mmCIF file with all atom_site columns, C-alpha atoms in Angstrom:
data_model
loop_
_atom_site.group_PDB
_atom_site.id
_atom_site.type_symbol
_atom_site.label_atom_id
_atom_site.label_alt_id
_atom_site.label_comp_id
_atom_site.label_asym_id
_atom_site.label_entity_id
_atom_site.label_seq_id
_atom_site.pdbx_PDB_ins_code
_atom_site.Cartn_x
_atom_site.Cartn_y
_atom_site.Cartn_z
_atom_site.occupancy
_atom_site.B_iso_or_equiv
_atom_site.pdbx_formal_charge
_atom_site.auth_seq_id
_atom_site.auth_comp_id
_atom_site.auth_asym_id
_atom_site.auth_atom_id
_atom_site.pdbx_PDB_model_num
ATOM 1   C CA . MET A 1 1   ? 107.428 83.077 113.246 1.00 59.00 ? 59  MET A CA 1
ATOM 2   C CA . ASN A 1 2   ? 107.353 83.636 109.599 1.00 61.00 ? 60  ASN A CA 1
ATOM 3   C CA . PRO A 1 3   ? 104.886 86.224 108.864 1.00 81.00 ? 61  PRO A CA 1
ATOM 4   C CA . THR A 1 4   ? 105.298 86.395 105.124 1.00 93.00 ? 62  THR A CA 1
ATOM 5   C CA . VAL A 1 5   ? 102.443 84.560 103.161 1.00 96.00 ? 63  VAL A CA 1
ATOM 6   C CA . LEU A 1 6   ? 103.683 83.757 99.633  1.00 97.00 ? 64  LEU A CA 1
ATOM 7   C CA . VAL A 1 7   ? 100.754 83.199 97.257  1.00 98.00 ? 65  VAL A CA 1
ATOM 8   C CA . LEU A 1 8   ? 101.373 82.094 93.777  1.00 97.00 ? 66  LEU A CA 1
ATOM 9   C CA . ALA A 1 9   ? 97.797  83.549 91.617  1.00 96.00 ? 67  ALA A CA 1
ATOM 10  C CA . ASP A 1 10  ? 96.831  84.991 89.270  1.00 94.00 ? 68  ASP A CA 1
ATOM 11  C CA . ASP A 1 11  ? 92.996  85.208 89.479  1.00 94.00 ? 69  ASP A CA 1
ATOM 12  C CA . LEU A 1 12  ? 92.240  88.664 90.323  1.00 94.00 ? 70  LEU A CA 1
ATOM 13  C CA . PHE A 1 13  ? 89.154  87.830 92.554  1.00 94.00 ? 71  PHE A CA 1
ATOM 14  C CA . TRP A 1 14  ? 91.447  85.268 94.685  1.00 95.00 ? 72  TRP A CA 1
ATOM 15  C CA . ARG A 1 15  ? 94.234  87.390 94.883  1.00 95.00 ? 73  ARG A CA 1
ATOM 16  C CA . THR A 1 16  ? 91.724  90.482 96.599  1.00 95.00 ? 74  THR A CA 1
ATOM 17  C CA . LYS A 1 17  ? 90.377  87.707 98.899  1.00 95.00 ? 75  LYS A CA 1
ATOM 18  C CA . ILE A 1 18  ? 93.615  86.364 100.087 1.00 96.00 ? 76  ILE A CA 1
ATOM 19  C CA . GLU A 1 19  ? 94.955  89.783 100.734 1.00 95.00 ? 77  GLU A CA 1
ATOM 20  C CA . HIS A 1 20  ? 91.949  91.191 102.182 1.00 94.00 ? 78  HIS A CA 1
ATOM 21  C CA . THR A 1 21  ? 92.592  87.673 104.949 1.00 93.00 ? 79  THR A CA 1
ATOM 22  C CA . LEU A 1 22  ? 96.203  88.570 105.166 1.00 94.00 ? 80  LEU A CA 1
ATOM 23  C CA . LYS A 1 23  ? 95.473  91.931 106.232 1.00 91.00 ? 81  LYS A CA 1
ATOM 24  C CA . SER A 1 24  ? 93.091  90.769 108.790 1.00 89.00 ? 82  SER A CA 1
ATOM 25  C CA . ALA A 1 25  ? 95.726  88.414 110.470 1.00 87.00 ? 83  ALA A CA 1
ATOM 26  C CA . GLN A 1 26  ? 98.611  91.188 109.923 1.00 88.00 ? 84  GLN A CA 1
ATOM 27  C CA . ALA A 1 27  ? 100.407 89.061 107.854 1.00 91.00 ? 85  ALA A CA 1
ATOM 28  C CA . THR A 1 28  ? 102.565 90.035 104.993 1.00 92.00 ? 86  THR A CA 1
ATOM 29  C CA . GLY A 1 29  ? 101.703 88.490 101.808 1.00 95.00 ? 87  GLY A CA 1
ATOM 30  C CA . VAL A 1 30  ? 104.021 88.764 98.243  1.00 97.00 ? 88  VAL A CA 1
ATOM 31  C CA . PHE A 1 31  ? 102.302 87.850 95.339  1.00 97.00 ? 89  PHE A CA 1
ATOM 32  C CA . ILE A 1 32  ? 103.619 85.978 92.506  1.00 97.00 ? 90  ILE A CA 1
ATOM 33  C CA . ASP A 1 33  ? 101.910 84.786 89.214  1.00 93.00 ? 91  ASP A CA 1
ATOM 34  C CA . LYS A 1 34  ? 104.796 82.763 87.544  1.00 95.00 ? 92  LYS A CA 1
ATOM 35  C CA . SER A 1 35  ? 105.756 79.471 89.219  1.00 95.00 ? 93  SER A CA 1
ATOM 36  C CA . ASP A 1 36  ? 109.562 79.828 88.152  1.00 94.00 ? 94  ASP A CA 1
ATOM 37  C CA . GLN A 1 37  ? 109.477 82.445 90.729  1.00 95.00 ? 95  GLN A CA 1
ATOM 38  C CA . LEU A 1 38  ? 108.673 80.568 93.488  1.00 96.00 ? 96  LEU A CA 1
ATOM 39  C CA . ALA A 1 39  ? 111.979 78.694 94.410  1.00 92.00 ? 97  ALA A CA 1
ATOM 40  C CA . ALA A 1 40  ? 113.389 82.311 94.558  1.00 93.00 ? 98  ALA A CA 1
ATOM 41  C CA . LYS A 1 41  ? 110.897 83.924 96.637  1.00 95.00 ? 99  LYS A CA 1
ATOM 42  C CA . ALA A 1 42  ? 110.625 81.331 99.191  1.00 95.00 ? 100 ALA A CA 1
ATOM 43  C CA . ASP A 1 43  ? 113.370 82.190 101.769 1.00 94.00 ? 101 ASP A CA 1
ATOM 44  C CA . PRO A 1 44  ? 112.684 79.994 104.854 1.00 92.00 ? 102 PRO A CA 1
ATOM 45  C CA . ARG A 1 45  ? 113.742 82.698 107.276 1.00 92.00 ? 103 ARG A CA 1
ATOM 46  C CA . SER A 1 46  ? 110.551 84.925 106.752 1.00 92.00 ? 104 SER A CA 1
ATOM 47  C CA . VAL A 1 47  ? 108.392 82.766 104.713 1.00 94.00 ? 105 VAL A CA 1
ATOM 48  C CA . GLY A 1 48  ? 106.021 80.413 106.617 1.00 93.00 ? 106 GLY A CA 1
ATOM 49  C CA . LEU A 1 49  ? 103.584 79.483 104.191 1.00 96.00 ? 107 LEU A CA 1
ATOM 50  C CA . VAL A 1 50  ? 103.058 79.324 100.382 1.00 98.00 ? 108 VAL A CA 1
ATOM 51  C CA . ILE A 1 51  ? 99.342  79.201 99.048  1.00 98.00 ? 109 ILE A CA 1
ATOM 52  C CA . VAL A 1 52  ? 98.972  78.106 95.708  1.00 98.00 ? 110 VAL A CA 1
ATOM 53  C CA . ASP A 1 53  ? 95.958  78.181 93.013  1.00 98.00 ? 111 ASP A CA 1
ATOM 54  C CA . LEU A 1 54  ? 96.318  74.823 91.477  1.00 98.00 ? 112 LEU A CA 1
ATOM 55  C CA . ALA A 1 55  ? 94.463  75.901 88.536  1.00 95.00 ? 113 ALA A CA 1
ATOM 56  C CA . LEU A 1 56  ? 97.342  78.327 87.849  1.00 94.00 ? 114 LEU A CA 1
ATOM 57  C CA . ARG A 1 57  ? 97.859  79.013 83.989  1.00 91.00 ? 115 ARG A CA 1
ATOM 58  C CA . ASP A 1 58  ? 101.396 78.423 84.229  1.00 90.00 ? 116 ASP A CA 1
ATOM 59  C CA . ASP A 1 59  ? 101.771 74.802 85.769  1.00 92.00 ? 117 ASP A CA 1
ATOM 60  C CA . PRO A 1 60  ? 102.662 75.375 89.566  1.00 97.00 ? 118 PRO A CA 1
ATOM 61  C CA . PHE A 1 61  ? 103.102 71.204 90.134  1.00 98.00 ? 119 PHE A CA 1
ATOM 62  C CA . SER A 1 62  ? 106.961 71.294 89.489  1.00 96.00 ? 120 SER A CA 1
ATOM 63  C CA . ALA A 1 63  ? 107.680 74.303 91.271  1.00 97.00 ? 121 ALA A CA 1
ATOM 64  C CA . ILE A 1 64  ? 105.722 73.240 94.384  1.00 98.00 ? 122 ILE A CA 1
ATOM 65  C CA . ALA A 1 65  ? 107.834 69.784 94.132  1.00 98.00 ? 123 ALA A CA 1
ATOM 66  C CA . ALA A 1 66  ? 111.369 71.646 93.911  1.00 97.00 ? 124 ALA A CA 1
ATOM 67  C CA . LEU A 1 67  ? 110.300 73.630 96.933  1.00 96.00 ? 125 LEU A CA 1
ATOM 68  C CA . LYS A 1 68  ? 109.235 70.425 98.700  1.00 97.00 ? 126 LYS A CA 1
ATOM 69  C CA . LYS A 1 69  ? 112.770 68.161 97.441  1.00 97.00 ? 127 LYS A CA 1
ATOM 70  C CA . ASN A 1 70  ? 115.013 71.240 98.513  1.00 96.00 ? 128 ASN A CA 1
ATOM 71  C CA . ALA A 1 71  ? 116.644 70.430 101.835 1.00 96.00 ? 129 ALA A CA 1
ATOM 72  C CA . LYS A 1 72  ? 115.926 74.763 102.989 1.00 95.00 ? 130 LYS A CA 1
ATOM 73  C CA . THR A 1 73  ? 112.678 74.826 101.794 1.00 96.00 ? 131 THR A CA 1
ATOM 74  C CA . LYS A 1 74  ? 110.925 72.016 102.320 1.00 95.00 ? 132 LYS A CA 1
ATOM 75  C CA . GLY A 1 75  ? 109.617 72.978 105.763 1.00 95.00 ? 133 GLY A CA 1
ATOM 76  C CA . ILE A 1 76  ? 107.889 76.024 104.457 1.00 96.00 ? 134 ILE A CA 1
ATOM 77  C CA . ALA A 1 77  ? 103.999 74.849 104.431 1.00 96.00 ? 135 ALA A CA 1
ATOM 78  C CA . VAL A 1 78  ? 102.346 74.518 101.075 1.00 98.00 ? 136 VAL A CA 1
ATOM 79  C CA . VAL A 1 79  ? 98.409  75.015 100.986 1.00 98.00 ? 137 VAL A CA 1
ATOM 80  C CA . GLY A 1 80  ? 96.777  74.840 97.666  1.00 98.00 ? 138 GLY A CA 1
ATOM 81  C CA . TYR A 1 81  ? 93.321  75.862 96.423  1.00 97.00 ? 139 TYR A CA 1
ATOM 82  C CA . TYR A 1 82  ? 91.517  74.004 93.364  1.00 96.00 ? 140 TYR A CA 1
ATOM 83  C CA . GLU A 1 83  ? 87.899  74.365 91.961  1.00 93.00 ? 141 GLU A CA 1
ATOM 84  C CA . HIS A 1 84  ? 86.015  71.254 93.313  1.00 89.00 ? 142 HIS A CA 1
ATOM 85  C CA . VAL A 1 85  ? 85.183  69.866 89.952  1.00 89.00 ? 143 VAL A CA 1
ATOM 86  C CA . ARG A 1 86  ? 88.574  69.583 89.349  1.00 92.00 ? 144 ARG A CA 1
ATOM 87  C CA . LYS A 1 87  ? 89.743  66.683 91.352  1.00 91.00 ? 145 LYS A CA 1
ATOM 88  C CA . ASP A 1 88  ? 92.780  66.012 88.724  1.00 95.00 ? 146 ASP A CA 1
ATOM 89  C CA . LEU A 1 89  ? 94.025  69.294 90.429  1.00 96.00 ? 147 LEU A CA 1
ATOM 90  C CA . PHE A 1 90  ? 93.451  67.588 94.290  1.00 96.00 ? 148 PHE A CA 1
ATOM 91  C CA . GLU A 1 91  ? 95.323  64.978 92.983  1.00 96.00 ? 149 GLU A CA 1
ATOM 92  C CA . LYS A 1 92  ? 98.244  66.572 91.642  1.00 97.00 ? 150 LYS A CA 1
ATOM 93  C CA . GLY A 1 93  ? 98.590  68.786 94.359  1.00 97.00 ? 151 GLY A CA 1
ATOM 94  C CA . GLY A 1 94  ? 98.868  66.159 96.520  1.00 97.00 ? 152 GLY A CA 1
ATOM 95  C CA . LYS A 1 95  ? 101.419 64.252 94.786  1.00 98.00 ? 153 LYS A CA 1
ATOM 96  C CA . ALA A 1 96  ? 103.349 67.716 94.153  1.00 98.00 ? 154 ALA A CA 1
ATOM 97  C CA . GLY A 1 97  ? 104.029 67.982 98.014  1.00 98.00 ? 155 GLY A CA 1
ATOM 98  C CA . CYS A 1 98  ? 101.374 70.371 99.209  1.00 98.00 ? 156 CYS A CA 1
ATOM 99  C CA . ASP A 1 99  ? 100.734 69.756 102.810 1.00 97.00 ? 157 ASP A CA 1
ATOM 100 C CA . GLN A 1 100 ? 97.089  70.461 102.202 1.00 97.00 ? 158 GLN A CA 1
ATOM 101 C CA . VAL A 1 101 ? 94.804  70.599 99.450  1.00 97.00 ? 159 VAL A CA 1
ATOM 102 C CA . LEU A 1 102 ? 90.978  72.264 99.447  1.00 97.00 ? 160 LEU A CA 1
ATOM 103 C CA . PRO A 1 103 ? 88.614  73.152 97.325  1.00 97.00 ? 161 PRO A CA 1
ATOM 104 C CA . ARG A 1 104 ? 88.015  76.739 97.080  1.00 96.00 ? 162 ARG A CA 1
ATOM 105 C CA . ALA A 1 105 ? 84.550  76.873 99.491  1.00 95.00 ? 163 ALA A CA 1
ATOM 106 C CA . ALA A 1 106 ? 86.560  75.179 102.232 1.00 96.00 ? 164 ALA A CA 1
ATOM 107 C CA . PHE A 1 107 ? 90.035  77.383 101.579 1.00 97.00 ? 165 PHE A CA 1
ATOM 108 C CA . SER A 1 108 ? 88.030  80.435 101.779 1.00 94.00 ? 166 SER A CA 1
ATOM 109 C CA . GLN A 1 109 ? 86.218  79.411 104.586 1.00 95.00 ? 167 GLN A CA 1
ATOM 110 C CA . HIS A 1 110 ? 89.481  78.292 106.615 1.00 95.00 ? 168 HIS A CA 1
ATOM 111 C CA . LEU A 1 111 ? 92.010  80.840 105.246 1.00 95.00 ? 169 LEU A CA 1
ATOM 112 C CA . GLY A 1 112 ? 92.368  82.882 108.287 1.00 92.00 ? 170 GLY A CA 1
ATOM 113 C CA . ASP A 1 113 ? 92.600  80.148 110.375 1.00 93.00 ? 171 ASP A CA 1
ATOM 114 C CA . ILE A 1 114 ? 95.178  78.386 107.816 1.00 94.00 ? 172 ILE A CA 1
ATOM 115 C CA . VAL A 1 115 ? 97.213  81.555 107.687 1.00 94.00 ? 173 VAL A CA 1
ATOM 116 C CA . MET A 1 116 ? 97.154  81.811 111.820 1.00 91.00 ? 174 MET A CA 1
ATOM 117 C CA . LYS A 1 117 ? 98.385  78.216 111.625 1.00 91.00 ? 175 LYS A CA 1
ATOM 118 C CA . TYR A 1 118 ? 101.187 78.163 109.667 1.00 88.00 ? 176 TYR A CA 1
ATOM 119 C CA . ALA A 1 119 ? 102.719 81.854 109.362 1.00 86.00 ? 177 ALA A CA 1
ATOM 120 C CA . LEU A 1 120 ? 101.515 83.175 112.487 1.00 80.00 ? 178 LEU A CA 1
ATOM 121 C CA . PRO A 1 121 ? 101.117 80.561 115.375 1.00 73.00 ? 179 PRO A CA 1
ATOM 122 C CA . GLY A 1 122 ? 99.644  82.120 118.482 1.00 65.00 ? 180 GLY A CA 1
ATOM 123 C CA . GLY A 1 123 ? 99.007  85.560 116.767 1.00 58.00 ? 181 GLY A CA 1
ATOM 124 C CA . VAL A 1 124 ? 95.997  87.142 116.912 1.00 54.00 ? 182 VAL A CA 1
ATOM 125 C CA . ARG A 1 125 ? 93.431  88.574 114.142 1.00 52.00 ? 183 ARG A CA 1
ATOM 126 C CA . ALA A 1 126 ? 92.607  92.573 113.953 1.00 53.00 ? 184 ALA A CA 1
ATOM 127 C CA . GLU A 1 127 ? 88.734  92.710 113.852 1.00 52.00 ? 185 GLU A CA 1
ATOM 128 C CA . GLU A 1 128 ? 87.963  94.354 110.414 1.00 50.00 ? 186 GLU A CA 1
ATOM 129 C CA . GLU A 1 129 ? 84.625  94.794 109.105 1.00 43.00 ? 187 GLU A CA 1
ATOM 130 C CA . GLU A 1 130 ? 84.530  92.324 106.325 1.00 48.00 ? 188 GLU A CA 1
ATOM 131 C CA . THR A 1 131 ? 84.553  93.981 102.604 1.00 49.00 ? 189 THR A CA 1
ATOM 132 C CA . ASP A 1 132 ? 82.143  92.466 100.266 1.00 51.00 ? 190 ASP A CA 1
ATOM 133 C CA . LEU A 1 133 ? 83.568  90.848 97.233  1.00 53.00 ? 191 LEU A CA 1
ATOM 134 C CA . PRO A 1 134 ? 81.885  89.917 94.164  1.00 50.00 ? 192 PRO A CA 1
ATOM 135 C CA . GLU A 1 135 ? 80.221  86.507 93.896  1.00 56.00 ? 193 GLU A CA 1
ATOM 136 C CA . GLU A 1 136 ? 83.044  84.467 91.611  1.00 53.00 ? 194 GLU A CA 1
#
């Protein structure tokens, strides 16, 4: 079990949303906003999932590809999310090696299940009152 979730995102709204979900799943989140930090932070002994905002200002695709080509880190699940109007990001995410690529709405809806599946298999989410977040 690797309870750390590495999050590559620079959008404050989505970082907050992801952080809240990780807290309710009792998973540890490590947040970075530069794709060149991904390889150094993706320790397969502790990281079970990498979440990537595919619309990141700092192009994430080469960092994802490098992670998936490295024998030590290729087993870490990578889930990318994108704005539904940006179909190009869906294709780039798949080509780079994402295990799953979801539009933001589906990502938001299933984030807790994704965390449980990859980072905390067999774990149980804490029942916590949802905090209202502002609309995007």
